[in-house]
XYZ file of C-alpha atoms in Angstrom:
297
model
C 0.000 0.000 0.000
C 1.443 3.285 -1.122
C 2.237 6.019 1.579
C -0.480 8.926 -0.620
C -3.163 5.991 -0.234
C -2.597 4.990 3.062
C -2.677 8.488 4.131
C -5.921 9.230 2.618
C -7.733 6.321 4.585
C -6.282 7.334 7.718
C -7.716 11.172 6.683
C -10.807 9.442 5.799
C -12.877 9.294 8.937
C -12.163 12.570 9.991
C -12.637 13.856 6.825
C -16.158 12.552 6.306
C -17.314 14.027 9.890
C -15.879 17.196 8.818
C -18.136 17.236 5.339
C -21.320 16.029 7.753
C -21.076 18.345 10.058
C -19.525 21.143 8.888
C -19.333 21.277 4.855
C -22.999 20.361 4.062
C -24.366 22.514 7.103
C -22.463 25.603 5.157
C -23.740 24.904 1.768
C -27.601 24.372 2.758
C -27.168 27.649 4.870
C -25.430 28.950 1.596
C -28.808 27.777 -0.545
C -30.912 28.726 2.364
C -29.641 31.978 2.189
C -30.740 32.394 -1.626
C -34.319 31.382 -0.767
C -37.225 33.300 1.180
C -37.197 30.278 3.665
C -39.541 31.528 6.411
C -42.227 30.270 8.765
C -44.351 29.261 6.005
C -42.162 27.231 4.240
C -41.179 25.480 7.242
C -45.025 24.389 7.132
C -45.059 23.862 3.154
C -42.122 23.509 1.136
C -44.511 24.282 -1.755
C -44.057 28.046 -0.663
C -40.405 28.654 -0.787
C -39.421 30.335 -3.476
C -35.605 31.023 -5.153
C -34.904 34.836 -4.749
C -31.352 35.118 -5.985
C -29.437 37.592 -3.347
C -32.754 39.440 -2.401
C -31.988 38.650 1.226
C -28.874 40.187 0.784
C -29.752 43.335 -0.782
C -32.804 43.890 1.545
C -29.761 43.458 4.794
C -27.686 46.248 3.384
C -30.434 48.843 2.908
C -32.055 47.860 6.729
C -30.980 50.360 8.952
C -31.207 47.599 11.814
C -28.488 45.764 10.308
C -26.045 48.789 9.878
C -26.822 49.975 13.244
C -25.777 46.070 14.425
C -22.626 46.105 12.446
C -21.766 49.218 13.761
C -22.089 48.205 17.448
C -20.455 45.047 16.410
C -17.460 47.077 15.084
C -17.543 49.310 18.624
C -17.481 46.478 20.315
C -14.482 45.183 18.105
C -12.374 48.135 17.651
C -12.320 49.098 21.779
C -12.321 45.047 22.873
C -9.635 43.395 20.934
C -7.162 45.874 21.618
C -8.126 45.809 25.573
C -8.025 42.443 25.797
C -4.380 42.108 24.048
C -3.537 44.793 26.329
C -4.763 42.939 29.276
C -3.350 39.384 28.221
C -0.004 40.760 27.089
C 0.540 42.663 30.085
C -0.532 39.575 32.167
C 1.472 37.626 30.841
C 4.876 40.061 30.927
C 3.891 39.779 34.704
C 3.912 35.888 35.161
C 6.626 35.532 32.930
C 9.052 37.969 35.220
C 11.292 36.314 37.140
C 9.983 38.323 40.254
C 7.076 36.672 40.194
C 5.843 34.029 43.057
C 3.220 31.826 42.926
C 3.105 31.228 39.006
C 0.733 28.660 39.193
C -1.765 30.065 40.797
C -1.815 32.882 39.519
C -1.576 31.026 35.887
C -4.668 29.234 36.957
C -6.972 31.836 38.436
C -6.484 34.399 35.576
C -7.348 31.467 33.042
C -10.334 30.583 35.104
C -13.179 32.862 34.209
C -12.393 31.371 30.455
C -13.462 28.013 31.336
C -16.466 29.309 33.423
C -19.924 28.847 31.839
C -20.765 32.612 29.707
C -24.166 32.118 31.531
C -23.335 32.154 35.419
C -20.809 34.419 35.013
C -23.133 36.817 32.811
C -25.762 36.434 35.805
C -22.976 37.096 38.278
C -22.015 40.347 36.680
C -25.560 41.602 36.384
C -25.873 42.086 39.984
C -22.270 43.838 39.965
C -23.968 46.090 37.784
C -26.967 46.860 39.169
C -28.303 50.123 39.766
C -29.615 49.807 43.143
C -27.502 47.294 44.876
C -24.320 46.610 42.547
C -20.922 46.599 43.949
C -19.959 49.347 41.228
C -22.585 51.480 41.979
C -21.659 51.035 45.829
C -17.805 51.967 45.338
C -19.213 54.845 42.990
C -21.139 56.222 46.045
C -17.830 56.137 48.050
C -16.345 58.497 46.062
C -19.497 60.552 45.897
C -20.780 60.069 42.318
C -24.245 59.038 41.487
C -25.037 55.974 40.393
C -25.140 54.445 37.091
C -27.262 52.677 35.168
C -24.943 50.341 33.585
C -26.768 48.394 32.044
C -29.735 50.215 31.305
C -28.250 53.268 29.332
C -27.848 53.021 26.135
C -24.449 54.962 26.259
C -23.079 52.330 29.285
C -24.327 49.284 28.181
C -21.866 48.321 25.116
C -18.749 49.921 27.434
C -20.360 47.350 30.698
C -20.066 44.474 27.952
C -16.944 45.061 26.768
C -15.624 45.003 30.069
C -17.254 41.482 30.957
C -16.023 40.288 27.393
C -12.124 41.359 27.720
C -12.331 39.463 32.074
C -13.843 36.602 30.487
C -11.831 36.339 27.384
C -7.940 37.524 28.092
C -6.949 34.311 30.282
C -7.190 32.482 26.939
C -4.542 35.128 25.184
C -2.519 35.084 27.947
C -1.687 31.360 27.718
C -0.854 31.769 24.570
C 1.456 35.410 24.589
C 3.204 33.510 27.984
C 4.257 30.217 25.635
C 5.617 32.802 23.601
C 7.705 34.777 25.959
C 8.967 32.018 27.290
C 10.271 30.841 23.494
C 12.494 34.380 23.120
C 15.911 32.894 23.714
C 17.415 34.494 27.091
C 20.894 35.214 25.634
C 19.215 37.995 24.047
C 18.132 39.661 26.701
C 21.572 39.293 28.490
C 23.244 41.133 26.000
C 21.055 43.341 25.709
C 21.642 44.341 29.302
C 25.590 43.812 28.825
C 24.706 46.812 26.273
C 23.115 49.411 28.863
C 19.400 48.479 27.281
C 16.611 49.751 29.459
C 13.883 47.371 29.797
C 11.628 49.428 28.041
C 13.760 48.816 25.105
C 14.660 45.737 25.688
C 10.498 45.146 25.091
C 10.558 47.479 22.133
C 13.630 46.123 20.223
C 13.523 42.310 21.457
C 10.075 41.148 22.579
C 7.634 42.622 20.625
C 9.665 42.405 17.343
C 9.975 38.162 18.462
C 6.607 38.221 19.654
C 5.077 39.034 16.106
C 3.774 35.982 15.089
C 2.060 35.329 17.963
C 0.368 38.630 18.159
C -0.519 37.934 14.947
C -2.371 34.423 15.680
C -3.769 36.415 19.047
C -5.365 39.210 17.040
C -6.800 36.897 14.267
C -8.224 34.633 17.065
C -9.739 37.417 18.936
C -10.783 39.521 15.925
C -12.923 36.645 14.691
C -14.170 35.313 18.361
C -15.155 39.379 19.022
C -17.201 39.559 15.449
C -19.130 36.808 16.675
C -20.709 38.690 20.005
C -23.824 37.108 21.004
C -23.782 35.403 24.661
C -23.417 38.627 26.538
C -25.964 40.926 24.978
C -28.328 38.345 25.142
C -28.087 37.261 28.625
C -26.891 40.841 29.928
C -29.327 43.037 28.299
C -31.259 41.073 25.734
C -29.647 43.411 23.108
C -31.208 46.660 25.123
C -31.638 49.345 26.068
C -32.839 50.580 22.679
C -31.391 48.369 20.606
C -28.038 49.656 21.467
C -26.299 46.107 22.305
C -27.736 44.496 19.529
C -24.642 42.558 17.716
C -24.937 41.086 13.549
C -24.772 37.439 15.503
C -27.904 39.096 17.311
C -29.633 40.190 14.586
C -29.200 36.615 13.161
C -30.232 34.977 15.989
C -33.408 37.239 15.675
C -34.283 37.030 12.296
C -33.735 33.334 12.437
C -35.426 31.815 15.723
C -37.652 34.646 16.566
C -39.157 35.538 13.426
C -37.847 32.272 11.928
C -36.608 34.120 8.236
C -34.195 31.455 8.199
C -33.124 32.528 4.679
C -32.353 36.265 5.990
C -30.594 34.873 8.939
C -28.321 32.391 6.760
C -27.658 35.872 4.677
C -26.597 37.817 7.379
C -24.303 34.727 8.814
C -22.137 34.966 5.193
C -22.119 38.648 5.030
C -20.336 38.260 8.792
C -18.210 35.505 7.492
C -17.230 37.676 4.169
C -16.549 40.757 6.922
C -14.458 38.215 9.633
C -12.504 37.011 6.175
C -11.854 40.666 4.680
C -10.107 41.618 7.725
C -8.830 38.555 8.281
C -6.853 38.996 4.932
C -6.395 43.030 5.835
C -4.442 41.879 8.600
C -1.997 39.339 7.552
C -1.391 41.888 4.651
C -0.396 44.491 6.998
C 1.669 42.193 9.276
C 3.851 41.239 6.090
C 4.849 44.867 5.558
C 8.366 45.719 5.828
C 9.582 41.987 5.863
C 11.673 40.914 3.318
C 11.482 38.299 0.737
C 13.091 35.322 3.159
C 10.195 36.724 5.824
C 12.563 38.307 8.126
C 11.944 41.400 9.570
C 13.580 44.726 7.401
């Protein structure tokens, strides 16, 4: 048995639960999508009708859907770059060799990751609160009136952000701490034999190593941040006003609430075409000034 052949079968099985599960699901949510499949085709197939990208062109001139991609966006642009912040800098910290207690430490920032998004979601709405939430209580402390986190429009999407970058930057910060921990040491040691700060020793020597992994880190949490849903929905049900209302959302909306399953499948591939475009926008921009070999200029 030849070594192509043999490596097929092996592929096989996982390859067929791949095309079950995930290939054919995409391209009947791809036909779906093309379709006015709605409540009443659910009862009688005889009423679905082809429409051609009719779904689509009805999404981009509803004002509900721009107003969900541009929370979305918000909630993007001010999240990522928090929680990168957040898991770098944790990680810098666990990573010194000051540090004590590693493994705990290592273990309770990762926690809230593997805690359900429900609980901790419920938790953090009674943090939150108005009336008796510990922020509102600390607020009072330093004599400021309370705030409605939660319930004003201009607080709510800030109030999620925050829960999203706790929950989230334990995962990042696994991953930015494997990668400190590959920079080789010698380089640090002469860069210290040189006189280098350790401000530049992190300019010149760990962010310019750490590259690809911030790379990998800001794809991951680009795409995981486009795809906001949990926390708007159990936080403030997309309220106050619509104001929290994400494109996952407005699928989930269109699709189990008013069951226009073809509108929802056309609003899932106009996400995946946005996650993809900047997707691509960003590997482009993280090739830029590397040479041909891909070294750094």
């Amino acid at each position: 048995m030849n070594s192509p052949r043999s490596a097929w079968l092996f592929l096989a099985p996982a390859l067929v639960v791949l095309g079950v599960f995930f290939l054919l699901p995409v391209l009947g949510a791809l036909i779906l999508s093309l379709t006015d499949y709605d409540l009443y085709a659910l009862a009688d197939i005889r009423n679905l009708r082809f429409i051609g990208l009719g779904n689509y062109w009805e999404l981009l001139h509803r004002p509900l859907f721009w107003s969900a991609l541009g929370h979305t966006a918000y909630f993007v642009a001010v999240g990522v770059p928090l929680s990168m912040g957040a898991s770098l800098g944790a990680a810098l910290l666990l990573n010194s060799p000051l540090a004590r207690c590693k493994p705990l430490f290592r273990t309770a920032l990762f926690a809230p990751v593997v805690t359900t998004v429900v609980a901790v979601a419920v938790i953090w709405r009674y943090l939150f609160n108005t009336k008796y939430g510990m922020a509102n209580y600390l607020l009072g402390l330093l004599g400021i009136h309370p705030v409605d986190w939660l319930g004003d429009p201009h607080w709510a999407m800030p109030t999620i952000i925050l829960f999203a970058v706790w929950k989230n930057f334990g995962y990042n910060m696994i991953i930015f701490l494997a990668g400190l921990q590959a920079i080789p040491p010698d380089l640090y040691e002469a860069a210290r034999i040189d006189g280098a700060s350790a401000w530049r020793q992190f300019r010149h020597i760990t962010l310019p190593m750490l590259k690809p992994t911030m790379l990998m880190v800001g794809i991951l949490t680009v795409s995981g941040y486009f795809q906001l849903f949990a926390e708007p929905y159990v936080m403030t049900e997309g309220g106050p006003l619509q104001s929290t209302v994400s494109v996952l959302y407005l699928m989930y909306d269109e699709g189990f609430k008013w069951w226009n399953l073809g509108s929802a499948s056309a609003v899932a591939f106009l996400l995946f075409l946005l996650m993809f475009a900047v997707t691509v926008l960003m590997v482009k921009l993280s090739r830029r000034g590397e040479h041909p070999d891909g070294g750094p200029a």
